[in-house]
PDB file of C-alpha atoms and ligand atoms in Angstrom:
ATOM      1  CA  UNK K  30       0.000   0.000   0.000  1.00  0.00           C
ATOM      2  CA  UNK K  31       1.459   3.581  -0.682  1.00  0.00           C
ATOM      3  CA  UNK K  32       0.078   6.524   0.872  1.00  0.00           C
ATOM      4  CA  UNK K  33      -0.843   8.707  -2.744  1.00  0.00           C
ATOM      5  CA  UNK K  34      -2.385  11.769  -0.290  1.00  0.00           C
ATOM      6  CA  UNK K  35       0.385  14.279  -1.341  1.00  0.00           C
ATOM      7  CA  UNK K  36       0.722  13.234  -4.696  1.00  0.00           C
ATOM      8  CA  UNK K  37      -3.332  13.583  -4.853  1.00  0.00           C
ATOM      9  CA  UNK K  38      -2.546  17.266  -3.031  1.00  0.00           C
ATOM     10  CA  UNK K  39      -0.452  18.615  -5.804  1.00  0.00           C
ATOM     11  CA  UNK K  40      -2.895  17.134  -8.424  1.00  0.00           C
ATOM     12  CA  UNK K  41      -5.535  18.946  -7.215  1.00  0.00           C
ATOM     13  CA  UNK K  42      -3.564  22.223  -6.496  1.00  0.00           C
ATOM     14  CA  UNK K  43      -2.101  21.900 -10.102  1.00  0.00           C
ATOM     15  CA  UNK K  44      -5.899  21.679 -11.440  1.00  0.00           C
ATOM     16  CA  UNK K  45      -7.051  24.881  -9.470  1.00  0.00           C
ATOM     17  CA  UNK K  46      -3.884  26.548 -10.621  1.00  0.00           C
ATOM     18  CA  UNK K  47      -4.732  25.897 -14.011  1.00  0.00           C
ATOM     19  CA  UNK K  48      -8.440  27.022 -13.054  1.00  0.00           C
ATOM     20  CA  UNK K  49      -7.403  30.467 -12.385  1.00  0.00           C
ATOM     21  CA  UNK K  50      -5.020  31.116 -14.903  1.00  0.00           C
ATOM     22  CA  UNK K  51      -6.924  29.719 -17.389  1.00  0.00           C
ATOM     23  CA  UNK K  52      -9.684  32.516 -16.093  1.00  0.00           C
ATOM     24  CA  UNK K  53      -7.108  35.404 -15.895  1.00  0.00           C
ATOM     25  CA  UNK K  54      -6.041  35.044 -19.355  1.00  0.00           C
ATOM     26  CA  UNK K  55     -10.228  34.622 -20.578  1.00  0.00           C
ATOM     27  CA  UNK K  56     -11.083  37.957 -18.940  1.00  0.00           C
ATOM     28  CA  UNK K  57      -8.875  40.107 -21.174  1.00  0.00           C
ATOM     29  CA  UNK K  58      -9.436  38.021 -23.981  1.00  0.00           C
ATOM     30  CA  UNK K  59     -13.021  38.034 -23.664  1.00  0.00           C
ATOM     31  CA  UNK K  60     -12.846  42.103 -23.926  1.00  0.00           C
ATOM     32  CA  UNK K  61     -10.303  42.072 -26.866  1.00  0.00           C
ATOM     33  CA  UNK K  62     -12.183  39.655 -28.563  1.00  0.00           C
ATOM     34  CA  UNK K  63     -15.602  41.488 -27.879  1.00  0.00           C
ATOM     35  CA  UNK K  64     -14.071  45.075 -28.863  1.00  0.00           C
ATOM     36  CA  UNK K  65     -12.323  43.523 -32.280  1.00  0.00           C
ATOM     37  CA  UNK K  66     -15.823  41.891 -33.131  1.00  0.00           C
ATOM     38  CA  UNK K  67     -18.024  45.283 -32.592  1.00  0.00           C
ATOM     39  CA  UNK K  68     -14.964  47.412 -34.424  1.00  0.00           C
ATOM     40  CA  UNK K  69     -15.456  44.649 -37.802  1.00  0.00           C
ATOM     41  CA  UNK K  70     -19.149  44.467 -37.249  1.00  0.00           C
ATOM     42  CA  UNK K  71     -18.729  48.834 -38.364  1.00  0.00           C
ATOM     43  CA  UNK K  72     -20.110  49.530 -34.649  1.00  0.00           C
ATOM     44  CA  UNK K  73     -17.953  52.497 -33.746  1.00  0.00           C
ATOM     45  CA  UNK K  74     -19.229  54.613 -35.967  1.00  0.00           C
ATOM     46  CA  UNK K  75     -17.065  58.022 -35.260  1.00  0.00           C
ATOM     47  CA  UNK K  76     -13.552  58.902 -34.700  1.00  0.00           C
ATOM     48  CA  UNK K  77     -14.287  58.817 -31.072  1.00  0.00           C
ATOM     49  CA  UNK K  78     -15.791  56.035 -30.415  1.00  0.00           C
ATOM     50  CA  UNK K  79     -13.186  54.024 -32.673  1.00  0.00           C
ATOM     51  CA  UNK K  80     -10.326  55.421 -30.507  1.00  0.00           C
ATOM     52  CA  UNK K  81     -12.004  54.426 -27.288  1.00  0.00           C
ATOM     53  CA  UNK K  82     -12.431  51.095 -28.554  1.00  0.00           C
ATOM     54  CA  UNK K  83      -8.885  50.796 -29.848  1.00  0.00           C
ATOM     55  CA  UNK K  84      -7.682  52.365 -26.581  1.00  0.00           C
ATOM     56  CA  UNK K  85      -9.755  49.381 -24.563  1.00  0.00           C
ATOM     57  CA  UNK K  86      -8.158  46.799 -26.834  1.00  0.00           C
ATOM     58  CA  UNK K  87      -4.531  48.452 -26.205  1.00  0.00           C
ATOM     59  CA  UNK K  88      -5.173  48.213 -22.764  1.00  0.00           C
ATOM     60  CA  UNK K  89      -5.858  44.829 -22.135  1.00  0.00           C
ATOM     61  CA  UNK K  90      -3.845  43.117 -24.285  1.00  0.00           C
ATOM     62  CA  UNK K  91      -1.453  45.454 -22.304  1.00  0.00           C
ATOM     63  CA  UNK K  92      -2.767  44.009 -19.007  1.00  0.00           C
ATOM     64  CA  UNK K  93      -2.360  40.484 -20.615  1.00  0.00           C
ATOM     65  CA  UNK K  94       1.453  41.148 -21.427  1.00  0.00           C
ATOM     66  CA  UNK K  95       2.042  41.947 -17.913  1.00  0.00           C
ATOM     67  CA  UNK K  96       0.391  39.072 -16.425  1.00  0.00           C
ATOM     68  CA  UNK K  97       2.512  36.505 -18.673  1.00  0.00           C
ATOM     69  CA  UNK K  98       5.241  38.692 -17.755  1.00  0.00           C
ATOM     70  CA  UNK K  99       4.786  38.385 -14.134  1.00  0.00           C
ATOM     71  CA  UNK K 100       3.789  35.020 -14.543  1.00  0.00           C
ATOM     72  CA  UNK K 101       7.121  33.998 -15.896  1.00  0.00           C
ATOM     73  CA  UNK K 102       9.395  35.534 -13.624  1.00  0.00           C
ATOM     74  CA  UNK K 103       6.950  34.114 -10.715  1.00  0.00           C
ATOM     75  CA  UNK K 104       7.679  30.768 -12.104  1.00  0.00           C
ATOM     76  CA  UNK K 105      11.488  31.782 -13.004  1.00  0.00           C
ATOM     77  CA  UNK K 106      12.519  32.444  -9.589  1.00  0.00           C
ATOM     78  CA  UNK K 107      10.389  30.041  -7.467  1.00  0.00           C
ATOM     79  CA  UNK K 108      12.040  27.028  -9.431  1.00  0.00           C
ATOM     80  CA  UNK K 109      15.465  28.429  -9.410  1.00  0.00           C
ATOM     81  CA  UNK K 110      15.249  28.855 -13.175  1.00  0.00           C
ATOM     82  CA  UNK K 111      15.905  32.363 -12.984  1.00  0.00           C
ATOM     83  CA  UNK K 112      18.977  34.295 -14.375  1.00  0.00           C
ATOM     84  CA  UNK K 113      20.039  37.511 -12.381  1.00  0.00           C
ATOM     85  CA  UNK K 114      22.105  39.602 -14.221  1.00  0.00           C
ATOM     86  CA  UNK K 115      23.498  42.527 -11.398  1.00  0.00           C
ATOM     87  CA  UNK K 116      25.268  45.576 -12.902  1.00  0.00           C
ATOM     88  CA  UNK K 117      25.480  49.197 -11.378  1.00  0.00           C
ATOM     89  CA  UNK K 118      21.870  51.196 -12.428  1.00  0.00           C
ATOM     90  CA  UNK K 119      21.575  54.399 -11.841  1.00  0.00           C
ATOM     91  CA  UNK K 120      18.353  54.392  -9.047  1.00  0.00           C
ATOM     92  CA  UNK K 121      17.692  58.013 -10.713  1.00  0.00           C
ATOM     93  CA  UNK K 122      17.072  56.613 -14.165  1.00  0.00           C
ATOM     94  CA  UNK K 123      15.496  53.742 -12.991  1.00  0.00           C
ATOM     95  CA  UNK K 124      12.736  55.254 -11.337  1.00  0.00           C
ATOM     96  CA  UNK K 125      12.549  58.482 -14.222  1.00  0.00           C
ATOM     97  CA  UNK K 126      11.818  55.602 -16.600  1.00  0.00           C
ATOM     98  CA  UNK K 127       9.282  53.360 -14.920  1.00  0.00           C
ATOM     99  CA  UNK K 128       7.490  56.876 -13.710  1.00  0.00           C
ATOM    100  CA  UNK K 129       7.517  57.832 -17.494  1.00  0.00           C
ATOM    101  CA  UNK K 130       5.308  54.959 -18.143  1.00  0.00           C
ATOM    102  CA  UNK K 131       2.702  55.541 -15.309  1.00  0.00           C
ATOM    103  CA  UNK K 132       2.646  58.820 -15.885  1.00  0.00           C
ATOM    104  CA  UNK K 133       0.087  59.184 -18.740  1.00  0.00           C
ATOM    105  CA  UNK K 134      -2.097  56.056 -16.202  1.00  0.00           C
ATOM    106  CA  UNK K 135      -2.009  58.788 -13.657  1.00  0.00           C
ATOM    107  CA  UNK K 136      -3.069  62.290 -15.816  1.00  0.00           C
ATOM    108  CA  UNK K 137      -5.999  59.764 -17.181  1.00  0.00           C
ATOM    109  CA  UNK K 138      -7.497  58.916 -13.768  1.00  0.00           C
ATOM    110  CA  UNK K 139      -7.279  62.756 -12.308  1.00  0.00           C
ATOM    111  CA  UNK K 140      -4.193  61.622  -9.965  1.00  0.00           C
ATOM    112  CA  UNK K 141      -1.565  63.767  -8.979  1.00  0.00           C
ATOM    113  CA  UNK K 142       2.006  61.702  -9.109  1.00  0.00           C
ATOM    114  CA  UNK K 143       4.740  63.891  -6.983  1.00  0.00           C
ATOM    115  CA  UNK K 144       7.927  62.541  -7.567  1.00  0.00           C
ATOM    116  CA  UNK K 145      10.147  64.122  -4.906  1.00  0.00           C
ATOM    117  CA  UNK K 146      13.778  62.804  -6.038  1.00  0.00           C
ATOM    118  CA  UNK K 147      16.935  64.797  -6.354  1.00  0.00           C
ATOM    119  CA  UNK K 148      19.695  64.647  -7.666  1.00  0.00           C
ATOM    120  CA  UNK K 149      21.952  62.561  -5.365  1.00  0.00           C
ATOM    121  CA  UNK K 150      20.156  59.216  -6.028  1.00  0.00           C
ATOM    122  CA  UNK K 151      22.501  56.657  -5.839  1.00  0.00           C
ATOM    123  CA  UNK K 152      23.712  53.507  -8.759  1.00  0.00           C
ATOM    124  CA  UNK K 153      22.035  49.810  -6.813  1.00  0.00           C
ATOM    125  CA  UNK K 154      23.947  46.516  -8.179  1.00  0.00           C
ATOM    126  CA  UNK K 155      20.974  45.274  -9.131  1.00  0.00           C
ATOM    127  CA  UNK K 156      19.034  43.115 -12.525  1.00  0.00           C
ATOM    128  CA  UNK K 157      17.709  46.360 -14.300  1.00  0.00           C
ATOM    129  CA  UNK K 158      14.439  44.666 -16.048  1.00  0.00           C
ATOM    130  CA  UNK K 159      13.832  42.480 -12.926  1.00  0.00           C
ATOM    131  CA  UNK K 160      14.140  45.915 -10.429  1.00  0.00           C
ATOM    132  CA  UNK K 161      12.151  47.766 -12.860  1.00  0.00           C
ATOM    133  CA  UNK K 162       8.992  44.941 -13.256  1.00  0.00           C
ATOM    134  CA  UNK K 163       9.175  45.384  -8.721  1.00  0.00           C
ATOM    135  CA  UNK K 164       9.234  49.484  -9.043  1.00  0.00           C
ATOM    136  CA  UNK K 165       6.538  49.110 -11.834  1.00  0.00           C
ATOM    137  CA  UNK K 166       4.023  46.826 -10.027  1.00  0.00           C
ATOM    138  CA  UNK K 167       3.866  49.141  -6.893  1.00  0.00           C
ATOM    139  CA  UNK K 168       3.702  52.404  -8.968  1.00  0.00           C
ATOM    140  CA  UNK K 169       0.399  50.664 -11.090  1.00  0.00           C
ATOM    141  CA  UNK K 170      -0.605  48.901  -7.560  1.00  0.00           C
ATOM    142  CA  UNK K 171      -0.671  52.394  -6.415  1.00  0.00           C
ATOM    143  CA  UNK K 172      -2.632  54.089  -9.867  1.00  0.00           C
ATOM    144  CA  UNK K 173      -4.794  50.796  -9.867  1.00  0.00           C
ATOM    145  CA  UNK K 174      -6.068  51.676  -6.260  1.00  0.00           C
ATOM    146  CA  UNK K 175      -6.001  55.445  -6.016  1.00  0.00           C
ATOM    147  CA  UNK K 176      -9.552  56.988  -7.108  1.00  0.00           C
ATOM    148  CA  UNK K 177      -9.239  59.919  -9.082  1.00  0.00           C
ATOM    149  CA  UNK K 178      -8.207  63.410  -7.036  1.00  0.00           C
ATOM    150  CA  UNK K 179      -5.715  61.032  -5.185  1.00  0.00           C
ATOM    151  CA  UNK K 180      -1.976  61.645  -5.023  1.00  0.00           C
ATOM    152  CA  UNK K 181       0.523  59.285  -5.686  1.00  0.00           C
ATOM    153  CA  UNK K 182       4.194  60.145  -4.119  1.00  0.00           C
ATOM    154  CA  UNK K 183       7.660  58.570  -4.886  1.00  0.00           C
ATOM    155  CA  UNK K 184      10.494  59.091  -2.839  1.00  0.00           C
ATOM    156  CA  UNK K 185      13.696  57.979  -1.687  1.00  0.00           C
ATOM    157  CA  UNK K 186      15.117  58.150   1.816  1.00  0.00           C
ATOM    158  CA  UNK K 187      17.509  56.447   3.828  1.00  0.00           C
ATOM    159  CA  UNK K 188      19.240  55.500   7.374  1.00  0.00           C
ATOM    160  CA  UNK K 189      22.731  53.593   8.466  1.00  0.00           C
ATOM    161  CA  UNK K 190      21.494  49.825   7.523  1.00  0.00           C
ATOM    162  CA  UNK K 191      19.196  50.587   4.393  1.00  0.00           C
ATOM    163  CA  UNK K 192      17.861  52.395   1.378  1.00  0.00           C
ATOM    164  CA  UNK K 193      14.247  53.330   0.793  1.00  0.00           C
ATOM    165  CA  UNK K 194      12.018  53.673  -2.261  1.00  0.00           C
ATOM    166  CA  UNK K 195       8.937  54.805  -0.950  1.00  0.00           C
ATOM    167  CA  UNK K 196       5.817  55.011  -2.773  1.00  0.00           C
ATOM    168  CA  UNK K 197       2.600  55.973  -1.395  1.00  0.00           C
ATOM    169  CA  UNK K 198      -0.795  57.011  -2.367  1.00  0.00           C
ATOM    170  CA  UNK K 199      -4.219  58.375  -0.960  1.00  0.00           C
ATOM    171  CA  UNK K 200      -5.495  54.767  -2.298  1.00  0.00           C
ATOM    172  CA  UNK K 201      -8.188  52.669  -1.121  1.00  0.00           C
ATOM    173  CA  UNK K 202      -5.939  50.864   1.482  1.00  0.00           C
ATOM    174  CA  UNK K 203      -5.814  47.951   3.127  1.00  0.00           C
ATOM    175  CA  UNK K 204      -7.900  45.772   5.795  1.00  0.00           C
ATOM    176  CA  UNK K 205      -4.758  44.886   8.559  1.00  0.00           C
ATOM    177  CA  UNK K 206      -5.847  41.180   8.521  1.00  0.00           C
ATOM    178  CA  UNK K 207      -5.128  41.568   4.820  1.00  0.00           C
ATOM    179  CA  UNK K 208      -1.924  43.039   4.829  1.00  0.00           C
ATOM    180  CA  UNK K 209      -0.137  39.184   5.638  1.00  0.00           C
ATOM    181  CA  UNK K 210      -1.520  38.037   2.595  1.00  0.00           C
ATOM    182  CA  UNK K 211      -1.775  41.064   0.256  1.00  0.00           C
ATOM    183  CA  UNK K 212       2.045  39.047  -0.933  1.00  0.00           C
ATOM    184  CA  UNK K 213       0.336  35.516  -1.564  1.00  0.00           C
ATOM    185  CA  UNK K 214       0.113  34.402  -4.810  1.00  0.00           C
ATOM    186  CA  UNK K 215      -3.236  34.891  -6.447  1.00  0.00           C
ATOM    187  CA  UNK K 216      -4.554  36.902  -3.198  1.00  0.00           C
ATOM    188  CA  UNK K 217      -6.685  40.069  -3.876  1.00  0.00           C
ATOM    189  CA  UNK K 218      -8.328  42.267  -0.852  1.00  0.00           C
ATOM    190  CA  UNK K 219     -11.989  42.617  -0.859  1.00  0.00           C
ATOM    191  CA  UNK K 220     -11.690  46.050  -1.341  1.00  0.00           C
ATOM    192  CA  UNK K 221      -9.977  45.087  -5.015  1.00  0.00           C
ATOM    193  CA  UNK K 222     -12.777  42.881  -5.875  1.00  0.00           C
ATOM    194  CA  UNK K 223     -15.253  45.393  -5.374  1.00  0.00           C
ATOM    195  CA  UNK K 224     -13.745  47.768  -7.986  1.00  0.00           C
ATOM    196  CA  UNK K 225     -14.441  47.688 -11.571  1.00  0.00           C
ATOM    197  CA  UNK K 226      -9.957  46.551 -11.850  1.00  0.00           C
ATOM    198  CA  UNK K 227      -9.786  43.356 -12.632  1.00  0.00           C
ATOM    199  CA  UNK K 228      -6.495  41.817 -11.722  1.00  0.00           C
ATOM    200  CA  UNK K 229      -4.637  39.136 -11.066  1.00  0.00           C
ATOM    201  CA  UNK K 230      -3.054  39.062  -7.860  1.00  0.00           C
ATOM    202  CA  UNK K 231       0.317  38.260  -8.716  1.00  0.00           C
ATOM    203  CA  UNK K 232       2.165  41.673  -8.913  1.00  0.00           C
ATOM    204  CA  UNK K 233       3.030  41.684  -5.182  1.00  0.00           C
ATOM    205  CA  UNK K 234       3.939  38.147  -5.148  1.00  0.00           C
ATOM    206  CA  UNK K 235       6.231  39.184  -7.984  1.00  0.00           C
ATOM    207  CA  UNK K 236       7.914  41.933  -6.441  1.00  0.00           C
ATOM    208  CA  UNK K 237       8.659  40.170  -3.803  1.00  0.00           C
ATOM    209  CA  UNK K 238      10.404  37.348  -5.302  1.00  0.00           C
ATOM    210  CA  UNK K 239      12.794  39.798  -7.219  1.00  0.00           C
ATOM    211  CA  UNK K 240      13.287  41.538  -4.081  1.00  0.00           C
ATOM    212  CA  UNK K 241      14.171  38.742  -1.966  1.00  0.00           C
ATOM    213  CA  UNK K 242      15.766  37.366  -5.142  1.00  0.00           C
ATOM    214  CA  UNK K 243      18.570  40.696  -4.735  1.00  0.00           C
ATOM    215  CA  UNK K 244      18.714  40.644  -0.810  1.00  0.00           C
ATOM    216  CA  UNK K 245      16.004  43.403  -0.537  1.00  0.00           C
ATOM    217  CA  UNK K 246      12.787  43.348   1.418  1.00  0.00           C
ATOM    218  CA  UNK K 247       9.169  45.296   0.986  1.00  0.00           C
ATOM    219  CA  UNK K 248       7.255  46.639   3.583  1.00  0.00           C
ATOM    220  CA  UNK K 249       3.783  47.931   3.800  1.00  0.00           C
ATOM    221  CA  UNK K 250       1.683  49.792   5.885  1.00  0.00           C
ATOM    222  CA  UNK K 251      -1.563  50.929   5.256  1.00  0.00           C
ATOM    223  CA  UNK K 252      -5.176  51.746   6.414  1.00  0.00           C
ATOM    224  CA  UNK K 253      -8.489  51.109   5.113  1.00  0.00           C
ATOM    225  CA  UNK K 254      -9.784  54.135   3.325  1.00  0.00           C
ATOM    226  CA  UNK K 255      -6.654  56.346   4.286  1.00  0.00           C
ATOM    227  CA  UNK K 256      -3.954  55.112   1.677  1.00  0.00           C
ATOM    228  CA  UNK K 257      -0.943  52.860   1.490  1.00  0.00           C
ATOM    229  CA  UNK K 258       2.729  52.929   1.105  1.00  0.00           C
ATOM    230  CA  UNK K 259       5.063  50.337  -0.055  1.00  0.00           C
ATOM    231  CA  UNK K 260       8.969  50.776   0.864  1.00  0.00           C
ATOM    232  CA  UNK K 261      11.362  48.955  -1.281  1.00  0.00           C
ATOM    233  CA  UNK K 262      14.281  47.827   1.731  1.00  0.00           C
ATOM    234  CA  UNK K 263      17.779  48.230  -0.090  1.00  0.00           C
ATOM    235  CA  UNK K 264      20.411  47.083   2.187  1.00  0.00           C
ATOM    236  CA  UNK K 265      23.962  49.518   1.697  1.00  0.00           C
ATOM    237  CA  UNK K 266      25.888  46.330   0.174  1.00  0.00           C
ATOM    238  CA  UNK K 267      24.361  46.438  -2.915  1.00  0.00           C
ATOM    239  CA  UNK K 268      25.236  50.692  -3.071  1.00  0.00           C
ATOM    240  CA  UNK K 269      27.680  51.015  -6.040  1.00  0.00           C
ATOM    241  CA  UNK K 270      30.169  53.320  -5.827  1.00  0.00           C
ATOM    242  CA  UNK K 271      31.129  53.087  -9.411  1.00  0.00           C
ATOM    243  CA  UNK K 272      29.031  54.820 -12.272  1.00  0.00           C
ATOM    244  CA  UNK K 273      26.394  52.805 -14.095  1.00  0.00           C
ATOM    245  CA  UNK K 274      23.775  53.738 -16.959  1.00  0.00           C
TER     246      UNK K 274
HETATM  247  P1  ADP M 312      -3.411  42.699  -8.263  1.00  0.00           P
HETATM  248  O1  ADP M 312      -2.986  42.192  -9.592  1.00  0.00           O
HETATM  249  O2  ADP M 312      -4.743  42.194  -7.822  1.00  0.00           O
HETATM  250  O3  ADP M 312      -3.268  44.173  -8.111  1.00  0.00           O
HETATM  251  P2  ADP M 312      -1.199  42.393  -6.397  1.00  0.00           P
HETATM  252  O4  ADP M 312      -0.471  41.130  -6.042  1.00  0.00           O
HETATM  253  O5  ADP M 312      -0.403  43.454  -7.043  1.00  0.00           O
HETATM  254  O6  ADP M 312      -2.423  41.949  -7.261  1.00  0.00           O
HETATM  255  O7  ADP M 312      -1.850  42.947  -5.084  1.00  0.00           O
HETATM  256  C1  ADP M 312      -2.589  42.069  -4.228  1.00  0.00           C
HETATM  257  C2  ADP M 312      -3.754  42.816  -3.613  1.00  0.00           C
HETATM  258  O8  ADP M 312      -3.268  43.784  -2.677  1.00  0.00           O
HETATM  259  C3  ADP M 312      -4.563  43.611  -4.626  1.00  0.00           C
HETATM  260  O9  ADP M 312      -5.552  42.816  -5.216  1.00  0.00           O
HETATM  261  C4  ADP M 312      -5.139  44.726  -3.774  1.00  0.00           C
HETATM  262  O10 ADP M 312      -6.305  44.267  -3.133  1.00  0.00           O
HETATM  263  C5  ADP M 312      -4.086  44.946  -2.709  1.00  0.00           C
HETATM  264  N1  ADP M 312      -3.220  46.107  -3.033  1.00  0.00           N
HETATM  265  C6  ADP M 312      -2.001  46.097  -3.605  1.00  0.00           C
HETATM  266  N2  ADP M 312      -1.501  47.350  -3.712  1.00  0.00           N
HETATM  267  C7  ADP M 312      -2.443  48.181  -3.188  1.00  0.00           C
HETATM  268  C8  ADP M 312      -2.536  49.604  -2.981  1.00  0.00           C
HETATM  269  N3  ADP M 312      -1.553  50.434  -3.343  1.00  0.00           N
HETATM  270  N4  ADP M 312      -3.670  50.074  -2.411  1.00  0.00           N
HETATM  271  C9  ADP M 312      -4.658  49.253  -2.010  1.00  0.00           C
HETATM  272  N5  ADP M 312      -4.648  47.912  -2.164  1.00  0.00           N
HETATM  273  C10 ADP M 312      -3.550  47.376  -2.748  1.00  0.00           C
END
């Protein structure tokens, strides 16, 4: 006789994982699929109305980049698989670029992004794409769950052990019996399923992986209805001295 319980476990946690990817990918499929069909069926009859429908196509098939994206590198560094390529990146840059692309997220849903960094940022040893997919979910965790009128603030500060990148916003916030899971795999808060977003629940699980992956931590604190902020832990030993791009 042989005891098949664990073997049945992963079976059945391999079916639901399958189960809810299977349904993240269908949601923005359905959409593209729905807007393609209405824009060859002549429906969008103006200029207007053909951009908006082009814009919601953009969008999610946007959306569906990032979750294979995320997806990957989830996989990636839980097996071991993944490949981190360190070289000294200027923080400045870093954060100039990934704030470029929220940016235009942010003017469309009425939020005011203050970016309060000067100058003196310093260059992190640190996997450029893999940093910037970390930076990028928190800055569209933050536009994702930030009604409009909100602010959205980046920062960097600092203190003898550690580096900070701060973001924070005037969000919905967080539950604090959420805030242990809000880094689960596949976990969303309440509050997230009650919006019109629909999401997958992976981008925090992500950037913590890379984090932990470089020797860096996230932290989070937050309250329901008051806003959250997310601080990106860089210890000093992975400062660079040198110059990077
Ligand atoms: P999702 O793809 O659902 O945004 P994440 O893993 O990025 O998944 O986040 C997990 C959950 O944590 C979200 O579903 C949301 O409920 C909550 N969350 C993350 N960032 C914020 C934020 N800035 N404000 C409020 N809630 C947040």
């Amino acid at each position: 006789m042989r005891d098949i319980s664990h073997k049945k476990r992963i079976e059945s946690f391999q079916g639901e994982f399958v189960d809810h990817i299977a349904h993240e990918f269908r949601t923005p499929l359905t959409s593209i699929l729905a807007y393609i069909e209405m824009l060859i069926d002549g429906e969008a009859t103006d200029q207007e109305s053909k951009f908006m429908f082009y814009n919601i196509v953009y969008e999610e098939a946007h959306r569906l980049a990032q979750l294979i994206d995320n997806l990957l590198n989830l996989s990636r560094l839980e097996s071991g698989m993944a490949t981190i390529n360190c070289s000294p990146t200027r923080l400045k840059r870093l954060l100039e670029t990934n704030l470029e692309v929220i940016r235009p997220q942010c003017e469309k849903n009425n939020q005011k992004l203050v970016v309060e960094l000067d100058e003196r940022q310093p260059t992190l040893n640190v996997d450029k794409s893999l940093f910037s997919v970390a930076v990028m979910n928190l800055l569209g965790n933050a536009a994702k769950y930030t009604p409009p009128g909100g602010t959205i603030t980046v920062w960097t500060s600092s203190n003898e052990e550690q580096f900070q990148i701060n973001v924070k916003d005037t969000g919905v916030g967080i539950e604090e019996q959420e805030l242990p899971k809000i880094f689960d795999k596949f976990y969303r808060c309440d509050t997230a399923q009650d919006e019109t977003v629909t999401d997958s629940g992976v981008g925090l699980a992500t950037a913590q992986k890379i984090l932990h992956a470089h020797g860096c931590d996230i932290s989070v604190s937050s309250k329901r209805g008051e806003g959250s902020m997310f601080s990106i832990l860089v210890p000093r030993s992975l400062i660079n001295t040198s110059v990077g791009d």
